[in-house]
Short mmCIF file of C-alpha atoms in Angstrom, two decimals:
data_model
loop_
_atom_site.label_atom_id
_atom_site.label_comp_id
_atom_site.label_asym_id
_atom_site.label_seq_id
_atom_site.Cartn_x
_atom_site.Cartn_y
_atom_site.Cartn_z
CA MET A 28 0.00 0.00 0.00
CA SER A 29 2.61 2.53 1.07
CA ALA A 30 4.96 1.44 -1.71
CA GLY A 31 2.12 2.13 -4.13
CA LEU A 32 1.62 5.55 -2.60
CA ARG A 33 5.24 6.51 -3.11
CA GLU A 34 5.18 5.30 -6.71
CA ARG A 35 2.05 7.30 -7.43
CA ALA A 36 3.57 10.39 -5.80
CA LEU A 37 6.81 9.95 -7.74
CA ALA A 38 4.95 9.57 -11.02
CA ALA A 39 2.81 12.65 -10.32
CA ALA A 40 5.74 14.79 -9.19
CA SER A 41 7.99 13.69 -12.05
CA GLY A 42 5.38 14.80 -14.57
CA VAL A 43 5.38 18.44 -13.44
CA VAL A 44 6.96 20.63 -16.11
CA ASP A 45 9.09 23.74 -15.68
CA PRO A 46 6.83 26.76 -16.29
CA GLU A 47 9.51 28.61 -18.26
CA ILE A 48 10.91 25.68 -20.25
CA PRO A 49 7.82 23.52 -20.66
CA VAL A 50 9.60 20.76 -22.60
CA LEU A 51 11.44 19.79 -19.42
CA THR A 52 9.99 18.15 -16.35
CA ILE A 53 11.33 19.10 -12.96
CA ALA A 54 12.78 15.57 -12.84
CA ASP A 55 14.69 16.19 -16.11
CA LEU A 56 16.02 19.44 -14.66
CA GLY A 57 17.19 17.93 -11.39
CA VAL A 58 14.96 20.38 -9.49
CA LEU A 59 13.02 17.44 -8.00
CA ARG A 60 15.41 16.11 -5.36
CA ALA A 61 13.40 13.60 -3.32
CA VAL A 62 10.02 11.94 -3.02
CA ARG A 63 9.58 9.86 0.14
CA LEU A 64 7.05 8.78 2.71
CA ALA A 65 6.89 9.86 6.35
CA GLY A 66 4.12 7.64 7.66
CA ASP A 67 1.19 8.32 5.34
CA THR A 68 2.50 11.77 4.33
CA VAL A 69 4.35 12.32 1.07
CA GLU A 70 7.44 14.49 1.50
CA ILE A 71 8.83 16.20 -1.56
CA GLU A 72 12.06 18.17 -1.83
CA ILE A 73 12.80 20.63 -4.60
CA THR A 74 15.81 22.87 -5.12
CA PRO A 75 15.96 26.17 -7.04
CA THR A 76 18.22 26.50 -10.08
CA TYR A 77 19.14 30.08 -9.04
CA SER A 78 18.48 31.90 -5.73
CA GLY A 79 15.93 34.18 -7.31
CA CYS A 80 14.31 31.71 -9.68
CA PRO A 81 10.74 33.02 -9.94
CA ALA A 82 9.46 29.64 -11.14
CA MET A 83 9.77 28.00 -7.71
CA ARG A 84 6.41 29.17 -6.38
CA VAL A 85 4.65 28.05 -9.55
CA ILE A 86 6.41 24.68 -9.39
CA GLU A 87 5.16 24.23 -5.81
CA GLN A 88 1.60 25.01 -6.90
CA GLU A 89 1.85 22.65 -9.87
CA LEU A 90 3.21 19.91 -7.61
CA ALA A 91 0.30 20.34 -5.20
CA THR A 92 -2.17 20.19 -8.10
CA ALA A 93 -0.53 17.08 -9.56
CA LEU A 94 -0.49 15.28 -6.21
CA ARG A 95 -4.14 16.07 -5.53
CA ALA A 96 -5.06 14.91 -9.03
CA ALA A 97 -3.32 11.62 -8.19
CA GLY A 98 -5.56 11.30 -5.14
CA ILE A 99 -2.84 12.26 -2.67
CA GLY A 100 -4.05 14.69 -0.02
CA LYS A 101 -1.35 14.50 2.64
CA PHE A 102 1.93 15.96 1.46
CA ARG A 103 4.63 18.44 2.34
CA ILE A 104 6.78 20.31 -0.16
CA ALA A 105 10.09 21.64 1.10
CA THR A 106 12.66 23.77 -0.70
CA VAL A 107 16.24 22.71 -0.01
CA LEU A 108 19.29 24.77 -0.99
CA SER A 109 22.03 22.26 -0.28
CA PRO A 110 23.62 20.74 -2.24
CA ALA A 111 23.39 23.65 -4.67
CA TRP A 112 21.77 22.81 -8.01
CA THR A 113 24.07 22.30 -10.94
CA THR A 114 23.50 21.69 -14.64
CA ASP A 115 25.42 18.43 -14.11
CA TRP A 116 22.08 17.10 -12.78
CA LEU A 117 20.29 17.70 -16.04
CA SER A 118 19.31 14.28 -17.39
CA LYS A 119 20.44 12.96 -20.80
CA GLU A 120 16.80 12.94 -21.82
CA GLY A 121 16.54 16.56 -20.63
CA ARG A 122 19.52 17.60 -22.75
CA ARG A 123 18.04 15.93 -25.83
CA LYS A 124 14.66 17.64 -25.28
CA LEU A 125 16.32 21.01 -24.82
CA ALA A 126 18.21 20.73 -28.11
CA GLU A 127 15.02 19.66 -29.92
CA PHE A 128 13.23 22.67 -28.46
CA GLY A 129 15.90 25.00 -29.86
CA ILE A 130 17.82 25.65 -26.64
CA ALA A 131 21.46 24.58 -26.72
CA PRO A 132 22.09 22.26 -23.74
CA PRO A 133 24.97 23.01 -21.35
CA ALA A 134 28.33 22.29 -22.98
CA GLY A 135 30.45 20.16 -20.67
CA ILE A 136 30.38 20.20 -16.91
CA SER A 137 29.93 23.21 -14.64
CA ARG A 138 33.07 25.19 -14.10
CA ARG A 139 33.98 28.55 -12.72
CA SER A 140 36.53 30.49 -14.69
CA HIS A 141 36.32 34.26 -14.52
CA PHE A 142 36.56 34.91 -18.21
CA GLY A 143 35.96 33.10 -21.45
CA THR A 144 32.90 31.52 -22.98
CA ASP A 145 31.66 27.99 -23.51
CA ALA A 146 31.99 26.38 -26.96
CA VAL A 147 28.32 26.02 -27.90
CA ALA A 148 26.89 24.32 -30.97
CA CYS A 149 23.92 25.94 -32.73
CA PRO A 150 20.78 23.92 -31.91
CA ARG A 151 19.35 24.66 -35.37
CA CYS A 152 22.15 23.95 -37.84
CA GLY A 153 24.72 22.29 -35.57
CA SER A 154 27.48 24.73 -36.47
CA ALA A 155 30.17 25.33 -33.87
CA GLU A 156 30.66 28.86 -35.24
CA THR A 157 28.61 30.62 -32.61
CA GLU A 158 29.17 33.67 -30.45
CA ARG A 159 27.78 34.89 -27.17
CA ILE A 160 25.59 37.98 -27.34
CA SER A 161 24.97 38.17 -23.60
CA GLU A 162 25.61 35.93 -20.62
CA PHE A 163 22.08 36.74 -19.42
CA GLY A 164 18.94 35.73 -21.27
CA SER A 165 15.19 35.50 -20.90
CA THR A 166 15.54 33.43 -17.71
CA ALA A 167 18.26 33.19 -15.07
CA CYS A 168 19.47 29.83 -16.37
CA LYS A 169 19.99 30.88 -20.01
CA ALA A 170 22.43 32.96 -22.02
CA LEU A 171 21.90 34.52 -25.43
CA TYR A 172 23.95 33.28 -28.40
CA ARG A 173 23.99 33.78 -32.13
CA CYS A 174 24.99 31.37 -34.88
CA ARG A 175 27.42 32.83 -37.40
CA ARG A 176 26.55 30.25 -40.07
CA CYS A 177 22.73 30.26 -40.07
CA ALA A 178 22.58 33.74 -38.50
CA GLU A 179 19.88 32.73 -36.02
CA PRO A 180 20.00 33.86 -32.41
CA PHE A 181 19.33 31.13 -29.84
CA ASP A 182 19.14 30.45 -26.11
CA TYR A 183 21.90 28.51 -24.39
CA PHE A 184 21.20 26.71 -21.13
CA LYS A 185 24.40 27.79 -19.43
CA CYS A 186 26.67 25.58 -17.35
CA HIS A 187 26.15 26.34 -13.71
CA MET B 8 19.90 40.60 19.66
CA SER B 9 21.98 37.59 18.72
CA ALA B 10 25.15 37.93 16.70
CA LEU B 11 23.88 35.38 14.19
CA PHE B 12 20.72 37.40 13.58
CA ASP B 13 22.68 40.61 13.17
CA TYR B 14 25.19 38.99 10.83
CA THR B 15 22.54 37.36 8.65
CA LEU B 16 20.60 40.62 8.50
CA ARG B 17 23.67 42.53 7.29
CA LEU B 18 24.19 40.09 4.45
CA ALA B 19 20.50 40.17 3.56
CA ASP B 20 20.34 43.97 3.58
CA SER B 21 23.34 44.36 1.29
CA ALA B 22 21.90 41.84 -1.17
CA LEU B 23 18.44 43.44 -1.14
CA ILE B 24 19.59 47.04 -1.48
CA LEU B 25 21.94 46.26 -4.35
CA GLY B 26 19.25 44.11 -5.97
CA HIS B 27 16.79 46.99 -5.68
CA ARG B 28 19.28 49.47 -7.12
CA LEU B 29 19.80 47.24 -10.17
CA SER B 30 16.05 46.83 -10.59
CA GLU B 31 15.84 50.61 -10.98
CA TRP B 32 17.45 50.13 -14.41
CA ILE B 33 14.46 48.18 -15.72
CA GLY B 34 13.06 50.22 -18.58
CA HIS B 35 16.13 52.49 -18.66
CA ALA B 36 19.10 50.27 -19.57
CA PRO B 37 21.26 51.39 -22.50
CA LEU B 38 20.45 48.29 -24.57
CA LEU B 39 18.09 45.35 -24.43
CA GLU B 40 20.72 42.74 -23.57
CA GLU B 41 21.89 44.88 -20.67
CA GLU B 42 18.33 45.38 -19.48
CA LEU B 43 18.04 41.58 -19.25
CA ALA B 44 21.46 41.25 -17.63
CA LEU B 45 20.81 43.82 -14.91
CA GLY B 46 17.38 42.30 -14.27
CA ASN B 47 18.98 38.87 -13.93
CA LEU B 48 21.58 40.20 -11.50
CA ALA B 49 18.86 41.91 -9.46
CA LEU B 50 16.88 38.68 -9.36
CA ASP B 51 19.87 36.72 -8.04
CA LEU B 52 20.51 39.31 -5.33
CA ILE B 53 16.88 39.57 -4.24
CA GLY B 54 16.70 35.76 -4.19
CA GLN B 55 19.76 35.67 -1.93
CA ALA B 56 18.17 38.34 0.28
CA ARG B 57 14.92 36.39 0.60
CA ALA B 58 16.71 33.25 1.79
CA LEU B 59 18.80 35.29 4.24
CA TYR B 60 15.80 37.23 5.60
CA ALA B 61 13.81 34.04 6.08
CA TYR B 62 16.72 32.61 8.06
CA ALA B 63 17.25 35.82 10.05
CA GLY B 64 13.57 35.82 10.99
CA ALA B 65 13.78 32.19 12.12
CA VAL B 66 16.93 32.90 14.16
CA GLU B 67 15.29 35.91 15.79
CA GLY B 68 12.20 33.86 16.64
CA LYS B 69 9.83 36.80 16.93
CA GLY B 70 7.65 35.91 14.00
CA ARG B 71 9.14 38.41 11.53
CA ASP B 72 9.18 37.02 8.00
CA GLU B 73 11.11 38.20 4.96
CA ASP B 74 8.51 40.86 4.12
CA ALA B 75 8.50 42.29 7.65
CA LEU B 76 12.28 42.57 7.58
CA ALA B 77 12.46 44.08 4.10
CA TYR B 78 9.50 46.45 4.21
CA LEU B 79 8.90 47.41 7.82
CA ARG B 80 12.25 48.70 9.00
CA ASP B 81 13.47 52.25 8.61
CA CYS B 82 16.87 53.56 7.51
CA GLY B 83 18.55 53.37 10.90
CA GLN B 84 17.70 49.67 11.17
CA PHE B 85 19.24 48.71 7.84
CA ARG B 86 22.70 47.15 8.07
CA ASN B 87 23.84 47.13 4.44
CA LEU B 88 27.19 48.33 3.14
CA LEU B 89 27.22 52.00 2.13
CA LEU B 90 28.63 51.02 -1.27
CA VAL B 91 25.47 49.22 -2.38
CA GLU B 92 23.09 52.06 -1.54
CA GLN B 93 24.96 54.59 -3.69
CA PRO B 94 22.80 55.82 -6.57
CA ASN B 95 23.01 54.18 -9.99
CA GLY B 96 24.47 57.32 -11.56
CA ASP B 97 25.36 56.70 -15.19
CA PHE B 98 25.97 53.19 -16.50
CA ALA B 99 29.65 53.42 -15.55
CA VAL B 100 28.82 54.06 -11.89
CA THR B 101 26.48 51.07 -11.82
CA ILE B 102 29.13 48.85 -13.40
CA ALA B 103 31.93 50.10 -11.11
CA ARG B 104 29.74 49.56 -8.03
CA GLN B 105 28.92 46.04 -9.25
CA LEU B 106 32.57 45.25 -9.84
CA LEU B 107 33.75 46.54 -6.45
CA TYR B 108 31.01 44.58 -4.66
CA SER B 109 31.19 41.39 -6.73
CA ALA B 110 34.98 41.13 -6.44
CA PHE B 111 34.33 40.96 -2.70
CA ALA B 112 31.13 38.92 -2.77
CA HIS B 113 32.52 36.08 -4.88
CA PRO B 114 35.34 35.02 -2.53
CA PHE B 115 33.14 35.90 0.46
CA TRP B 116 30.37 33.45 -0.52
CA ARG B 117 32.96 30.85 -1.50
CA ASP B 118 34.43 30.95 2.00
CA LEU B 119 31.06 31.25 3.76
CA ALA B 120 30.02 28.03 1.98
CA ARG B 121 32.36 26.34 4.49
CA SER B 122 30.59 27.92 7.48
CA ARG B 123 29.71 25.71 10.43
CA ASP B 124 26.23 27.15 10.14
CA ALA B 125 24.55 24.78 7.68
CA THR B 126 21.92 27.27 6.48
CA LEU B 127 24.39 30.08 5.81
CA ALA B 128 26.66 27.57 4.07
CA ALA B 129 23.81 26.41 1.81
CA ILE B 130 22.77 29.96 0.89
CA ALA B 131 26.42 30.85 0.26
CA ALA B 132 27.01 27.84 -2.01
CA LYS B 133 24.27 29.06 -4.34
CA ALA B 134 25.25 32.72 -4.11
CA GLU B 135 28.86 31.94 -4.93
CA LYS B 136 28.00 30.56 -8.36
CA GLU B 137 25.83 33.58 -9.10
CA SER B 138 28.39 36.11 -7.92
CA ALA B 139 30.91 34.58 -10.35
CA TYR B 140 28.66 35.70 -13.23
CA HIS B 141 28.21 39.11 -11.65
CA LEU B 142 31.95 39.62 -11.33
CA ARG B 143 32.59 38.50 -14.88
CA HIS B 144 29.83 40.72 -16.26
CA ALA B 145 31.01 43.82 -14.39
CA GLY B 146 34.67 43.15 -15.19
CA GLU B 147 34.04 42.77 -18.91
CA TRP B 148 32.01 45.98 -18.96
CA LEU B 149 34.52 48.02 -17.00
CA ILE B 150 37.24 46.94 -19.45
CA ARG B 151 34.98 47.84 -22.39
CA LEU B 152 34.21 51.27 -20.91
CA GLY B 153 37.71 52.10 -19.69
CA ASP B 154 39.38 50.92 -22.88
CA GLY B 155 36.64 52.37 -25.08
CA THR B 156 36.13 55.95 -26.18
CA ALA B 157 37.55 59.03 -24.48
CA GLU B 158 34.09 59.73 -23.06
CA SER B 159 33.50 56.20 -21.71
CA HIS B 160 37.02 56.21 -20.26
CA ARG B 161 36.41 59.52 -18.51
CA ARG B 162 33.11 58.31 -17.07
CA ALA B 163 34.54 54.96 -15.92
CA GLN B 164 37.38 56.73 -14.14
CA ALA B 165 34.96 59.19 -12.53
CA ALA B 166 32.81 56.27 -11.38
CA LEU B 167 35.74 54.56 -9.68
CA ASP B 168 36.80 57.83 -8.04
CA THR B 169 33.25 58.45 -6.77
CA LEU B 170 32.82 54.99 -5.25
CA TRP B 171 36.31 54.40 -3.90
CA PRO B 172 35.63 55.92 -0.44
CA TYR B 173 33.15 53.08 0.19
CA VAL B 174 35.45 50.10 -0.46
CA GLY B 175 37.17 50.24 2.93
CA GLU B 176 33.96 49.22 4.68
CA LEU B 177 33.90 45.90 2.80
CA PHE B 178 36.80 44.67 4.89
CA GLU B 179 35.84 46.02 8.30
CA SER B 180 34.49 43.88 11.09
CA ASP B 181 33.16 44.48 14.58
CA ALA B 182 32.35 42.38 17.65
CA VAL B 183 29.49 40.62 15.83
CA GLU B 184 31.75 39.30 13.10
CA GLU B 185 34.65 38.60 15.41
CA ALA B 186 32.50 36.43 17.69
CA LEU B 187 31.15 34.45 14.75
CA VAL B 188 34.53 34.15 13.03
CA ASN B 189 35.85 32.53 16.20
CA GLN B 190 33.01 30.01 16.08
CA GLY B 191 33.74 29.13 12.45
CA ILE B 192 30.42 30.63 11.34
CA ALA B 193 31.43 33.93 9.74
CA VAL B 194 34.13 34.92 7.26
CA ASP B 195 36.81 37.39 8.33
CA PRO B 196 36.39 40.05 5.64
CA ALA B 197 39.90 41.47 6.12
CA ALA B 198 41.33 38.14 4.96
CA LEU B 199 39.66 38.64 1.58
CA ARG B 200 41.37 41.95 0.88
CA PRO B 201 44.48 40.64 -0.96
CA GLU B 202 42.31 38.60 -3.34
CA TRP B 203 39.95 41.55 -3.88
CA GLU B 204 42.90 43.85 -4.61
CA ARG B 205 44.34 41.40 -7.13
CA SER B 206 41.13 40.92 -9.08
CA VAL B 207 40.08 44.59 -8.99
CA GLN B 208 43.54 45.93 -9.84
CA ALA B 209 43.92 43.48 -12.74
CA ILE B 210 40.63 44.64 -14.25
CA ILE B 211 41.40 48.33 -13.65
CA ALA B 212 44.76 47.89 -15.37
CA GLU B 213 43.26 46.05 -18.35
CA ALA B 214 40.64 48.81 -18.58
CA THR B 215 43.51 51.35 -18.83
CA LEU B 216 42.10 53.08 -15.76
CA ALA B 217 43.90 54.21 -12.62
CA ALA B 218 43.12 52.89 -9.17
CA PRO B 219 42.08 55.86 -7.05
CA ALA B 220 44.71 56.81 -4.50
CA GLY B 221 42.31 58.14 -1.87
CA THR B 222 42.55 56.50 1.52
CA GLY B 223 39.78 58.39 3.33
CA MET B 224 37.03 55.84 3.83
CA GLN B 225 33.37 56.08 4.81
CA SER B 226 31.69 53.49 6.96
CA GLY B 227 28.67 53.14 9.19
CA GLY B 228 26.32 50.70 7.46
CA ARG B 229 26.80 48.09 10.18
CA ILE B 230 25.43 50.44 12.83
CA GLY B 231 22.70 51.91 10.67
CA ARG B 232 24.48 55.16 9.85
CA HIS B 233 23.73 55.61 6.18
CA SER B 234 24.20 58.10 3.39
CA GLU B 235 21.20 60.26 2.49
CA HIS B 236 20.48 57.99 -0.48
CA LEU B 237 19.09 55.03 1.44
CA GLY B 238 16.00 56.89 2.67
CA HIS B 239 14.99 57.75 -0.88
CA LEU B 240 15.46 54.15 -1.96
CA LEU B 241 13.36 52.84 0.93
CA ALA B 242 10.64 55.42 0.27
CA THR B 243 10.15 53.84 -3.15
CA MET B 244 10.75 50.22 -2.20
CA GLN B 245 8.56 50.26 0.91
CA PHE B 246 5.79 52.51 -0.38
CA LEU B 247 3.16 49.84 -0.92
CA GLN B 248 3.50 48.22 2.50
CA ARG B 249 3.60 51.62 4.20
CA ALA B 250 0.53 52.92 2.38
CA TYR B 251 -1.44 49.66 2.48
CA PRO B 252 -0.12 47.63 5.42
CA GLY B 253 -0.40 43.90 4.91
CA ALA B 254 -1.34 44.22 1.23
CA SER B 255 -0.80 41.04 -0.75
CA TRP B 256 -1.77 39.61 -4.11
#
């Protein structure tokens, strides 16, 4: 019975999508950190991508809706900051979906040099001849790039 | 008032006030990409402030939440660094302020991530990654401005000269910090000075600018003694909660 409850909760929580990048689920993103049972209460842990990520409140609401729709009434949703989220947690499936959606997935693993840019392939034509327009894009987790071959601008999900 | 509350509040206030200053650029930035960048920076800082205020409120244990701490205190109760409350000025002043703060904030959060206080360490671990972007962004811009046209060079130099009297306060500490440093909770800011000097001086040199020679320094943020600018900022930021107490949507 309780094993079934956890599975239902996990399935419901894993299906919640990111409100700003709706091709990704919060499980793909690594934002969903834990789904477990404490007695008959479902405990869910999520972690923000960035300190000020405005999607967190919406994600909490969507989680609550999804759990209730799965017939789960007793749950707690906690935000945890540690360990800090990193793009290394983005699933393979998540990276593939990002590229298909037109957002270049993070190139390589997170790193912290002060200067320099990542080598990013254009998600449209695949060219490596791209350049950064701005390190900051439409959401905290993305940067703005442009492809020099197909001339299209595109979002890059930056390493973090 | 506990040292941990006071310390956490100082960090929160600096993050919030700088975040608010950057948000004042929304709708006024010199180009669209910079509008997005400054908005992103502001969001990071306000996010850091929210986590810190929530923790400060819990440490205090008097039922004050992040909104009570941000909106219902007056100037004399704010504990932010004087540097971050300085007006945006022209774009060069905003960039210079961001560089001087971020060159401190980045190593500060990195070291605070090893704090014995698990909550501060967790907040710091996130903030460190964000402050690395902030430092890089401000550094690249200062180089572009300093090593740009005669006019951008003049303005970048004027910006550094204007803000320099506020950098000394970054490295000061008082009994609150000293007590927490001894417990392995806080970071000794003076220990960060050599690293700050190296990164700031390298960028100033690459920008073909001159490091200001002035040694007269202003301080007082820790004890709530602020420049005249903070009151004006709070008047805008706190207006809604002052005019319509408890308003929410």
